[in-house]
Coordinates of C-alpha atoms and ligand atoms in Angstrom, one line a residue:
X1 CA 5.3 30.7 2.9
X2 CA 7.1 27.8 3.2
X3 CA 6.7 24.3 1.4
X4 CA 7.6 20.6 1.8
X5 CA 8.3 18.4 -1.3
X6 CA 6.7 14.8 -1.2
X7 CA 8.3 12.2 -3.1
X8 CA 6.1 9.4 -4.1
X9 CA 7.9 6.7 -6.1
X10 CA 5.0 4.3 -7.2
X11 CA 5.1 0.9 -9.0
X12 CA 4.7 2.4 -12.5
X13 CA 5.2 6.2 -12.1
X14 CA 7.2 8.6 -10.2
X15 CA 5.8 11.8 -8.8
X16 CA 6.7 15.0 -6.8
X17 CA 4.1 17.3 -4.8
X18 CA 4.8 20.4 -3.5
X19 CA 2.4 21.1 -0.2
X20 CA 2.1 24.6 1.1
X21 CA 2.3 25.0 5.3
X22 CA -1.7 25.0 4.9
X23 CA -1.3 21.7 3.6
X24 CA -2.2 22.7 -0.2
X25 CA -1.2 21.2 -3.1
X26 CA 0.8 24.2 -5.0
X27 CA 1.8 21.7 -7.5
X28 CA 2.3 18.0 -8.7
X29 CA 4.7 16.3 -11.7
X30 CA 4.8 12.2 -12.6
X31 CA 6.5 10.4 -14.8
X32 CA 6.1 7.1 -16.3
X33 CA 8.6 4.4 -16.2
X34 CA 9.2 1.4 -18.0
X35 CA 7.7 -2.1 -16.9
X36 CA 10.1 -5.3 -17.0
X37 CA 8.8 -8.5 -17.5
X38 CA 11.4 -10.8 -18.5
X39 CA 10.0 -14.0 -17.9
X40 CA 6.1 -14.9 -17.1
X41 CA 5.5 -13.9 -13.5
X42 CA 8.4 -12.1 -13.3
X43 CA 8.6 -8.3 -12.5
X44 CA 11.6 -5.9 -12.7
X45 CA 12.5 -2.2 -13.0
X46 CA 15.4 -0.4 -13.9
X47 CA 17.2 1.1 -10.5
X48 CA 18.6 4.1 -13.0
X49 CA 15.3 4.8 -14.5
X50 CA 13.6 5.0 -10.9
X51 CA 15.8 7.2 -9.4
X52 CA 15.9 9.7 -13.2
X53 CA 12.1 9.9 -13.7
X54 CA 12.3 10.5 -9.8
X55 CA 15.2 13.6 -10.0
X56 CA 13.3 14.7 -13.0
X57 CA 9.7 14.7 -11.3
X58 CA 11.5 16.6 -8.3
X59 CA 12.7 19.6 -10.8
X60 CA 9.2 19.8 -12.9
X61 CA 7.1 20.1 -10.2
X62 CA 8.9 22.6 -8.2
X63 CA 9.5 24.6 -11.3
X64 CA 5.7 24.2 -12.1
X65 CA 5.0 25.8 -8.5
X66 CA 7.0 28.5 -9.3
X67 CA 8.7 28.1 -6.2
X68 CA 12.2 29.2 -4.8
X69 CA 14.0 26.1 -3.6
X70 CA 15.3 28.2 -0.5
X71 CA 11.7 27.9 0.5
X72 CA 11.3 24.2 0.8
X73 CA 11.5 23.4 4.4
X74 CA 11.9 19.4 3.8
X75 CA 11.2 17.0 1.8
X76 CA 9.4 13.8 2.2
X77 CA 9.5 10.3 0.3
X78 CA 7.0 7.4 0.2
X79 CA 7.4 4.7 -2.2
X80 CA 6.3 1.0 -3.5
X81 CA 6.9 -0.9 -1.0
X82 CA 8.7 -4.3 -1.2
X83 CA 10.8 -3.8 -4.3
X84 CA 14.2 -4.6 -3.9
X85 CA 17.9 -3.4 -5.1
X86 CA 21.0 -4.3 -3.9
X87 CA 24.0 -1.9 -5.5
X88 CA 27.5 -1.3 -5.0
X89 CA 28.6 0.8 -2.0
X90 CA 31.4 2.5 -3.9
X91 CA 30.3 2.8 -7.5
X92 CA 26.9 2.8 -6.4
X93 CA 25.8 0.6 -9.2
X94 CA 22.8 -2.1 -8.9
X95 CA 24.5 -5.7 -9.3
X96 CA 21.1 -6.0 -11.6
X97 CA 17.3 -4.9 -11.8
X98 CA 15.3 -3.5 -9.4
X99 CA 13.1 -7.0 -8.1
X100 CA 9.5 -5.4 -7.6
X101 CA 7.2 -6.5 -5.1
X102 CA 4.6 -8.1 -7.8
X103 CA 7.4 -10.2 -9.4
X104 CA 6.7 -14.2 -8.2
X105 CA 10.0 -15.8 -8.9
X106 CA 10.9 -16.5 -5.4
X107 CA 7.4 -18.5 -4.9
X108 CA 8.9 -21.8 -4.9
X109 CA 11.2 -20.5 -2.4
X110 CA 8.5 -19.4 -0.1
X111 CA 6.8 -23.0 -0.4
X112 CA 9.4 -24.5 0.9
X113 CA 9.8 -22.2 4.0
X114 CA 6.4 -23.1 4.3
X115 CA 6.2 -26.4 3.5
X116 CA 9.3 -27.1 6.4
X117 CA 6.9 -25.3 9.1
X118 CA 8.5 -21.9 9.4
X119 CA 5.2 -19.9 9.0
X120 CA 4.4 -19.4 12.1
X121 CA 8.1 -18.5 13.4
X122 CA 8.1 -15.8 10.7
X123 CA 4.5 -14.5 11.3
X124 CA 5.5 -13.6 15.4
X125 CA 8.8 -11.9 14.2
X126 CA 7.3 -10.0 11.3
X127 CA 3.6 -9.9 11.4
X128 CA 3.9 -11.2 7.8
X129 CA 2.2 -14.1 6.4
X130 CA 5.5 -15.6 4.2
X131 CA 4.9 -14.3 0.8
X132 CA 6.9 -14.2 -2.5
X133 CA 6.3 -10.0 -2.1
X134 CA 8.1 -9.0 0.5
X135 CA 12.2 -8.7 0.2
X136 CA 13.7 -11.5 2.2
X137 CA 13.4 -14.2 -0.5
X138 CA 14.0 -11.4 -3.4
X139 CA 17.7 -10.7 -1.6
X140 CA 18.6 -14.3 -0.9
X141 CA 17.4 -14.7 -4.8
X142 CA 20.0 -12.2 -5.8
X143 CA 22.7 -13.4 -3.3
X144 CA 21.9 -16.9 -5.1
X145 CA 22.1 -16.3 -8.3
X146 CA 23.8 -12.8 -9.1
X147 CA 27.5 -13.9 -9.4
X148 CA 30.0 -12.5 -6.6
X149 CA 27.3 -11.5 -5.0
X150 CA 27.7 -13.4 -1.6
X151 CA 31.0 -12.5 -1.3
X152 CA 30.7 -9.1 -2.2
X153 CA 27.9 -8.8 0.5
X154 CA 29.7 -11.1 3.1
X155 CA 33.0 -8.5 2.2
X156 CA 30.9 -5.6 3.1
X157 CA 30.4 -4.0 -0.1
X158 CA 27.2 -4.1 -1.1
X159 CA 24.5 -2.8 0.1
X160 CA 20.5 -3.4 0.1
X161 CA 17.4 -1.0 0.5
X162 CA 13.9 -0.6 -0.2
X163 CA 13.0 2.1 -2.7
X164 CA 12.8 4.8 -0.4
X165 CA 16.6 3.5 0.6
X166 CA 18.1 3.4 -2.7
X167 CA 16.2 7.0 -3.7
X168 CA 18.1 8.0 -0.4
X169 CA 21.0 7.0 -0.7
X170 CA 21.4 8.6 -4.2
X171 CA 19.7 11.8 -3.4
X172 CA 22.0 12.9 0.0
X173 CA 25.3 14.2 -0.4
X174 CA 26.4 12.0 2.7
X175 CA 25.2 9.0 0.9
X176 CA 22.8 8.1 4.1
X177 CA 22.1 4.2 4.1
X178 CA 18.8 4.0 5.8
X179 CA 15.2 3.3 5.7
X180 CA 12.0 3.9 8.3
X181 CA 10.6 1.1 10.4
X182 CA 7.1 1.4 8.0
X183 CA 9.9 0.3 5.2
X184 CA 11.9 -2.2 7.2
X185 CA 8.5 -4.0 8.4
X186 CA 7.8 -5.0 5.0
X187 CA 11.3 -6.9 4.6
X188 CA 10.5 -10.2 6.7
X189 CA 13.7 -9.9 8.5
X190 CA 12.3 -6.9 10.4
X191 CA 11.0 -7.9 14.3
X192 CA 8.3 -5.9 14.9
X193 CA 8.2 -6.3 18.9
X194 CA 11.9 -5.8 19.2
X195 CA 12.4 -2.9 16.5
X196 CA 15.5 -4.9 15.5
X197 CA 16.9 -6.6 12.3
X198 CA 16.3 -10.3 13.1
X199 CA 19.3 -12.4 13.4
X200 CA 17.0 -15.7 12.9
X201 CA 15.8 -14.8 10.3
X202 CA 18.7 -13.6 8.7
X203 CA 20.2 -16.6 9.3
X204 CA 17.2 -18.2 7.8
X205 CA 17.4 -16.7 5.1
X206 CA 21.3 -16.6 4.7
X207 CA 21.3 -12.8 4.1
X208 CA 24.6 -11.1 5.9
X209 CA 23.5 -7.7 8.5
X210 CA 26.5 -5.7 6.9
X211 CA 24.3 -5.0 3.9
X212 CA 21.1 -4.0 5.5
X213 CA 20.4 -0.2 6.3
X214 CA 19.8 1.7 9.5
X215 CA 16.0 1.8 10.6
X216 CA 15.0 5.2 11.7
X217 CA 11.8 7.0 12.6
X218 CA 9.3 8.0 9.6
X219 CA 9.8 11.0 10.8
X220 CA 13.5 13.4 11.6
X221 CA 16.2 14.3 9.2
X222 CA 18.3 11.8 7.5
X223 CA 20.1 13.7 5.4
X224 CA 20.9 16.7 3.4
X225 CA 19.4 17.0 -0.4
X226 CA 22.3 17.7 -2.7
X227 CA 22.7 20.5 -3.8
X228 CA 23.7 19.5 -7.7
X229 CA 20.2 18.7 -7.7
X230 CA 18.3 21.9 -6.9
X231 CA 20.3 24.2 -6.2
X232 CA 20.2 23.9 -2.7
X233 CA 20.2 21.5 0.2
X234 CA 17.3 20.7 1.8
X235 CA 16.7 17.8 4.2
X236 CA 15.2 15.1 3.7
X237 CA 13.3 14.4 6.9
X238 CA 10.0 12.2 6.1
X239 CA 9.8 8.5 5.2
X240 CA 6.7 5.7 4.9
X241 CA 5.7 3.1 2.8
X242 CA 2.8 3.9 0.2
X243 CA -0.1 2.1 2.4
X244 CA 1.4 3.6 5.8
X245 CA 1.9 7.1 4.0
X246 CA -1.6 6.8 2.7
X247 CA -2.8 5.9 6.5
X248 CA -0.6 9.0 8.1
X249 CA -2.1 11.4 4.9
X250 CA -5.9 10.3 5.9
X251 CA -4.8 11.7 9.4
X252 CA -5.8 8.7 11.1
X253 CA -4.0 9.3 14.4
X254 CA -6.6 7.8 16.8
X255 CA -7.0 3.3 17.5
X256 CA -9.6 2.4 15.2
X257 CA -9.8 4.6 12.3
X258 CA -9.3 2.7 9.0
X259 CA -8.3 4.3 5.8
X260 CA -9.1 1.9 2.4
X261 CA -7.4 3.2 -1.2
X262 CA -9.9 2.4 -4.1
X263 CA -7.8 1.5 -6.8
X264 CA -7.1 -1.7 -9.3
X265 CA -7.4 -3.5 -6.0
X266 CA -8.3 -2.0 -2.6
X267 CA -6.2 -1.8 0.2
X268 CA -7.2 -1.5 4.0
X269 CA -5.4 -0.1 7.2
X270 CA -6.5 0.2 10.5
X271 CA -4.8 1.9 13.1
X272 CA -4.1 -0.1 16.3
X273 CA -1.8 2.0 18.4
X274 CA 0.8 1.3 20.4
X275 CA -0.3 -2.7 20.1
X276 CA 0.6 -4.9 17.4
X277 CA -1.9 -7.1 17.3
X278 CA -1.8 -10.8 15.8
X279 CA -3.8 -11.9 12.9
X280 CA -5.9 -14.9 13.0
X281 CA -8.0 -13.9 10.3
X282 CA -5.3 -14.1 7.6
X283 CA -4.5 -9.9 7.9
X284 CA -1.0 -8.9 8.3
X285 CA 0.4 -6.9 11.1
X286 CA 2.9 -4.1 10.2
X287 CA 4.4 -0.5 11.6
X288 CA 2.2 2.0 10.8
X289 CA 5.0 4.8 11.7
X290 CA 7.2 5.6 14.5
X291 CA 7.4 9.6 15.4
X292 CA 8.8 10.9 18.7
X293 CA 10.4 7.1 19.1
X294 CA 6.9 6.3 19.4
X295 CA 5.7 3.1 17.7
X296 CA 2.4 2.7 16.4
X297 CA 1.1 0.0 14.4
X298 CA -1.8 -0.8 12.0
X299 CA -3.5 -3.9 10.5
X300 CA -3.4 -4.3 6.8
X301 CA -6.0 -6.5 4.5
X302 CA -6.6 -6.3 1.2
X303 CA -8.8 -7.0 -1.8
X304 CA -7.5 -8.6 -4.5
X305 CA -9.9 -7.1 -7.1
X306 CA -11.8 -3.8 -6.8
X307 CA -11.5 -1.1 -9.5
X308 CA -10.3 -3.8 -11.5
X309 CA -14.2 -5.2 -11.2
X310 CA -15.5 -1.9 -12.8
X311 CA -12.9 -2.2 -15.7
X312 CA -13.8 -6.0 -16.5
X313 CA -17.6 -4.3 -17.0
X314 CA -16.1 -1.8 -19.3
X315 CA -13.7 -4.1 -20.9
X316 CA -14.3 -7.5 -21.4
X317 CA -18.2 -7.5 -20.6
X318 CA -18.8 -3.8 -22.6
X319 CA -21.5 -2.6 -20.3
X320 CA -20.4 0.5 -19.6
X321 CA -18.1 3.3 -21.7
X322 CA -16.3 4.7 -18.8
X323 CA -15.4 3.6 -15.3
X324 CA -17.4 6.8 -13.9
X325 CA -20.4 5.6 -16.0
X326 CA -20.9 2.5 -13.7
X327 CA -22.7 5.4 -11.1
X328 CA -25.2 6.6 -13.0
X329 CA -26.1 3.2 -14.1
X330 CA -26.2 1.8 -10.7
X331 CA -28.4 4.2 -9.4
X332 CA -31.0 3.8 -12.9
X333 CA -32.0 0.8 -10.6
X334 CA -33.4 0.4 -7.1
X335 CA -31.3 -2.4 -5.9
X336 CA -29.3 -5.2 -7.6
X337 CA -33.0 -6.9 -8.2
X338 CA -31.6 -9.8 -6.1
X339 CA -28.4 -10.6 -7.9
X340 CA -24.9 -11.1 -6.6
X341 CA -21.4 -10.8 -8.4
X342 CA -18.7 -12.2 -6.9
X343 CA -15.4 -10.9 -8.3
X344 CA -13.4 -13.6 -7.0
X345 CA -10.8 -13.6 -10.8
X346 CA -8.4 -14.8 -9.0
X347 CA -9.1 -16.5 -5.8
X348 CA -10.7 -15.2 -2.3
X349 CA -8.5 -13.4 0.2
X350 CA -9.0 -12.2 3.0
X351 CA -10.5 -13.8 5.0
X352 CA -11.7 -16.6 3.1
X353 CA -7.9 -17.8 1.2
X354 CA -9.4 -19.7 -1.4
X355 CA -7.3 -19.7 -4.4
X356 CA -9.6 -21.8 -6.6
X357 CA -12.7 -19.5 -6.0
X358 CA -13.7 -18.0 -9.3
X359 CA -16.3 -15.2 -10.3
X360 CA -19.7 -15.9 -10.1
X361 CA -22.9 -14.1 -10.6
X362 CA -26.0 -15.6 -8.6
X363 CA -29.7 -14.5 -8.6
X364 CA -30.3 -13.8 -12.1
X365 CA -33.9 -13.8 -13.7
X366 CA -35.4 -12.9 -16.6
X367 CA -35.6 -9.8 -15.7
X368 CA -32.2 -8.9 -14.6
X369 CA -30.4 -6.1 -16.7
X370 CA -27.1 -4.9 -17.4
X371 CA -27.8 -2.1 -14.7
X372 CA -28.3 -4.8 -12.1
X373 CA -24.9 -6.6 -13.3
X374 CA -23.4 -2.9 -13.2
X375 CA -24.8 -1.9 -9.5
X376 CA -24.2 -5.7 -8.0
X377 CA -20.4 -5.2 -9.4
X378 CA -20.0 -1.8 -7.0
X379 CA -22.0 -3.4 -4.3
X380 CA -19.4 -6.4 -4.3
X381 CA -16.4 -3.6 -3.7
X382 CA -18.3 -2.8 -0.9
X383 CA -19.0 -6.6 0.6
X384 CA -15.6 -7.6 0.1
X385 CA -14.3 -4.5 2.0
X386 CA -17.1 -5.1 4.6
X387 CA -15.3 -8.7 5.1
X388 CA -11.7 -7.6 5.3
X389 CA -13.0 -5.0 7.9
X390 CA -15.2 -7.7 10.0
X391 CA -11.7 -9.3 10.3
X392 CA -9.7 -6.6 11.3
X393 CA -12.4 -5.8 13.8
X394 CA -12.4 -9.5 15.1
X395 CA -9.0 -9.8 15.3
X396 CA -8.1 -6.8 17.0
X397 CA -11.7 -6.1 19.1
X398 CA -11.7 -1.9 18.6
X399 CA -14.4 -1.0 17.5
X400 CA -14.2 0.6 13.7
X401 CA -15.1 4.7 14.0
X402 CA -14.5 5.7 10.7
X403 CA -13.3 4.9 7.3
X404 CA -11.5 7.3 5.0
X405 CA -11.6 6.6 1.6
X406 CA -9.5 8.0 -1.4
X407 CA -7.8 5.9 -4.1
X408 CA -9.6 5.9 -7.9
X409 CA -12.8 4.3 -7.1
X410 CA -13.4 6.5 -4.3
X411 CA -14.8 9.3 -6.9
X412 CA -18.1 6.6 -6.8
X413 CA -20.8 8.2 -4.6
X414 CA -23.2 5.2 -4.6
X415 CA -20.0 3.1 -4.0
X416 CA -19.4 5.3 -1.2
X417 CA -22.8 5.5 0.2
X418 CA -23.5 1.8 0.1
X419 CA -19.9 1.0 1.5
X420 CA -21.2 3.2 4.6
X421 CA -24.5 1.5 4.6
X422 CA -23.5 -1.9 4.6
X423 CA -20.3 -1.5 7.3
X424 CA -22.8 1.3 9.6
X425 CA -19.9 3.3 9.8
X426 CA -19.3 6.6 8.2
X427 CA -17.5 6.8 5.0
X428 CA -15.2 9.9 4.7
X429 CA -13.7 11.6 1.3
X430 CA -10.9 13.5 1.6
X431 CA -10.7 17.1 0.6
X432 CA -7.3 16.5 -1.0
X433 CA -7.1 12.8 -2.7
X434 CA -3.0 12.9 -2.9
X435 CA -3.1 10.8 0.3
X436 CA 0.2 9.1 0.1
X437 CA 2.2 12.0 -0.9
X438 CA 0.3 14.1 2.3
X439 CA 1.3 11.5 4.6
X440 CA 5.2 11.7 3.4
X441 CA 4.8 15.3 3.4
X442 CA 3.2 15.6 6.8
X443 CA 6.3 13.6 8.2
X444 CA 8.5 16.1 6.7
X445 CA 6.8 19.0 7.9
X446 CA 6.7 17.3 11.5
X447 CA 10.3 16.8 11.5
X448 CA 10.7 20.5 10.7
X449 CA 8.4 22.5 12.6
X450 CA 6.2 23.3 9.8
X451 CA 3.4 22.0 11.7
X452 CA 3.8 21.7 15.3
X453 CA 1.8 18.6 16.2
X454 CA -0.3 15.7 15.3
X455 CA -3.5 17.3 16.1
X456 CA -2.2 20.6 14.1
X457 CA -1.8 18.0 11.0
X458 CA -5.3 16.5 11.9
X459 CA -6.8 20.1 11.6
X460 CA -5.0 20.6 8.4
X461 CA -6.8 17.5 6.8
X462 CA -10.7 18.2 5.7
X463 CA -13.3 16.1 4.6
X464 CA -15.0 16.9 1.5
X465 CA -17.9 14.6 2.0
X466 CA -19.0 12.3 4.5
X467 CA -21.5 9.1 3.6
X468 CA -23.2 7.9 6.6
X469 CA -24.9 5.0 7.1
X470 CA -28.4 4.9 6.5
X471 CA -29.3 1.1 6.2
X472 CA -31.6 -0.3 9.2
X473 CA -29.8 -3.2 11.3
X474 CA -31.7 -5.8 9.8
X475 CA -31.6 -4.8 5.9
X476 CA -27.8 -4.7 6.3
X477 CA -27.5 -8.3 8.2
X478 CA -29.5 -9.5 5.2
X479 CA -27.6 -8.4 2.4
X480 CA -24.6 -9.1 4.1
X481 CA -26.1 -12.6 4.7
X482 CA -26.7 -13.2 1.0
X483 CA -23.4 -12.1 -0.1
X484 CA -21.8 -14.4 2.1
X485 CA -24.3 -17.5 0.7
X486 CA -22.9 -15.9 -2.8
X487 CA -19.6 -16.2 -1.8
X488 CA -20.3 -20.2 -0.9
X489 CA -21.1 -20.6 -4.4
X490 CA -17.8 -18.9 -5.8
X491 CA -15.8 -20.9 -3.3
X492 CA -13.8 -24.1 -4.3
X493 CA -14.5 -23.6 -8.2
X494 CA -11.6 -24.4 -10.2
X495 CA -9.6 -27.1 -9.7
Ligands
LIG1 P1 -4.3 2.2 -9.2 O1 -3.5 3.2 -8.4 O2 -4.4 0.9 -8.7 O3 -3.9 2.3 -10.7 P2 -6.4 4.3 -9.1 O4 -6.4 4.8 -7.7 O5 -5.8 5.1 -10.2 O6 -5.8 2.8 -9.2 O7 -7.9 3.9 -9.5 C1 -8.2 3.3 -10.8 C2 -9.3 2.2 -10.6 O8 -10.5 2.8 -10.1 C3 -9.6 1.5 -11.9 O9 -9.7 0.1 -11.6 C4 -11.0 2.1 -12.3 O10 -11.8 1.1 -12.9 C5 -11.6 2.5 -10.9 N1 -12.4 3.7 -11.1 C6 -12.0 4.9 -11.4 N2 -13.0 5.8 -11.4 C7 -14.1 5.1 -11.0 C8 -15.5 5.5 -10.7 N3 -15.9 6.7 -10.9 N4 -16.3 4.5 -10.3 C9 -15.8 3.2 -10.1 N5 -14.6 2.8 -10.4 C10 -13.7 3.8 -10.8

């Protein structure tokens, strides 16, 4: 038997998978990390402590499998995307914290890009709507304000990376400097039509090319596990961002299959093949993967609050003891009795972009219950899905075949089966839930013959249940009809 080792370095843990060549999981380690928050908005983590809880997660979780390293064909690593580190190419030490994607301090920064018109320049080159996330404004914020920095960078000696870059760099005994076009798309100095680093942007941006790694395919080797670690070398041949991991793990290989991850908030890709198509609905456009030297790409919306709905009903509002409860008390009712919840804590996205819309629950009588407020609060998971899909479908005119769902949330059945009844589309759960780490993992095993193909991979990955649609044409324009009059009312709110 032979295995391949996922990698999945997340925003607040770090964990390690070991995959059998059926595509089993044999075995699975995390560790915790610690949170930085060293001024309101800000978000940082410890470079040292993301590559230790990483090493540490690798060793536990191939010793759990009981496993002989020699065995290990590859290994594959997804990660958070968008955090950023810049270190020291000969010490190899971070010139200061890891700058994670959540962290806002660069939002000023990003107004004014805005503000002098470069929106729409960036949004061609990247795909990206210009956001305090993603790493251009993070780097020039170090370059700024880390001192020596600039000249350090500009002298060549230091050097940037996404997570999955840094991880790499530290893991390979040739110290490999590089990161996958999934990775690199993220940036907003990656051009997504030319495959290059783009020098306007750079220049934009005042960031110098000598620090910036190679972009390679998410899937081939890029260098050789070293062997202090286990024992062995093994090469590390697989690499993705979380949401483009979790895509490639869904096995959603054909135009037009859409994977969303239930969790705090919900996240939504759709596979759009060889074309990178432009968002006019506020969605961003990104590389889904590049394999062979093939590039595909996907759409990417998502919802700001999801999971996060179901724990306000457990926390704040006390209606429910557990986050699985909210099923069973959703389905103690026929419908939501008329009323609609609109989650909207912190503003609309897509593809409304209101930030002054506000929660709001509409329809309530006398007779509405706390399992009405419980079952409208799953239903508006499902609507706000439904809306980010309706733009992905306008913008990019394939029509949606499936959905596969994993994340948290996705354990909901009547979340499920009313998601699939209000988009008319089938709802898929995955046999295995580890989605991210089986799309890093499938990579790996590509890149090393452990499975032959794509269509091999898509054999390997099984549904466990499939929700289909069950709504008639006109019940589902209707509810759809008042969630969007529901919506109107949260709209606008504060001021
Ligand atoms: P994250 O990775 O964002 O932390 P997870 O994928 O672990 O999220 O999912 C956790 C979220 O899913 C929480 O917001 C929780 O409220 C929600 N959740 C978990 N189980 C259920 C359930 N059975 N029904 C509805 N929501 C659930």
């Amino acid at each position: 038997m032979k295995y391949i080792v996922a990698l999945d370095q997340g925003t607040t843990s770090s964990r390690a998978v070991v995959v059998d060549e059926r595509g089993g999981v044999v075995a699975a380690h995390g560790e915790e990390f610690e949170q930085i928050y060293p001024q309101p908005g800000w978000v940082e983590h410890d470079p040292k402590d993301i590559l230790s809880s990483q090493v540490r997660a690798l060793k536990a979780a191939v010793e759990k499998a009981g496993i002989d390293p020699r065995d290990i064909a590859g290994i594959g690593v997804t990660n958070q995307r968008e955090t950023t580190i810049i270190w020291d190419k000969k010490t190899g030490k971070p010139v200061c914290n890891a700058i994670v994607w959540q962290c806002r301090r660069t939002a000023g920064e990003i107004e004014r890009l805005k503000a002098e018109g470069a929106t729409e320049n960036i949004q061609k080159r990247t795909g990206l709507i210009p956001d305090a996330y993603f790493c251009a404004s993070k780097i020039q914020w170090i370059l700024r304000n880390v001192p020596g920095a600039r000249a350090a960078a500009q002298a060549g000696e230091l050097l940037f990376g996404t997570v999955d870059t840094f991880l790499i760099w530290n893991l390979t005994k040739e110290r490999a400097h590089v990161t996958d076009v999934s990775n690199a798309s993220r940036t907003m100095l990656y051009n997504i039509h030319t495959m290059q680093w783009d020098e306007e942007l750079l220049r934009l941006m005042e960031i110098p090319a000598a620090i910036l790694p190679k972009v390679v395919d998410s899937s081939g080797v890029v260098g050789m596990l070293d062997p202090a670690i286990l024992g062995v070398e093994i090469p590390i041949c697989g690499i993705a961002g979380d949401q483009q991991a979790a895509l490639f793990g869904q096995a959603c290989f054909e135009k037009g299959m859409v994977k969303t991850t239930y969790g705090t908030g919900g996240f939504l890709l759709m596979q759009t093949g060889e074309e990178a198509v432009e968002s006019k609905n506020g969605l961003l456009t990104t590389v889904a993967w590049r394999v062979g030297g093939k590039t595909e790409y996907a759409l990417e919306g998502s919802v700001f609050v999801a999971g996060a709905a179901v724990q306000w009903l457990r926390d704040e509002m006390k209606l429910i003891s557990s986050a699985a409860e909210s099923e069973q008390v959703a389905l103690s009712v026929e419908d939501t009795g008329g009323v609609y919840m609109v989650p909207a804590f912190t503003g609309l996205g897509a593809p409304y972009w209101d930030m002054y819309g506000r929660g709001t629950v509409v329809g309530l009588t006398r007779g509405t219950g706390r399992a009405h407020l419980v079952r409208a609060t799953l239903e508006a998971i499902a609507f706000q899905t439904a809306d980010v899909m309706e733009a992905m479908h306008k913008d990019s005119r394939i029509a949606i075949t499936q959905m596969r769902a994993d994340g948290g949330a996705s354990a909901n059945a009547f979340l499920m089966q009313f998601q699939a009844d209000i988009l008319g589309v089938n709802v898929v759960r995955p046999a295995v839930t580890e989605t991210t780490a089986m799309g890093a993992a499938f990579l790996a095993g590509l890149a090393m013959g452990v499975w032959e193909s794509r269509e091999q991979v898509a054999s390997i990955w099984h549904a466990q249940k499939s929700f289909e649609p069950s709504f008639s044409e006109d019940m589902r324009a209707q509810k759809l009809a008042s969630w969007h009059r529901a919506v109107l009312r949260a709209m606008r709110w504060a001021d």
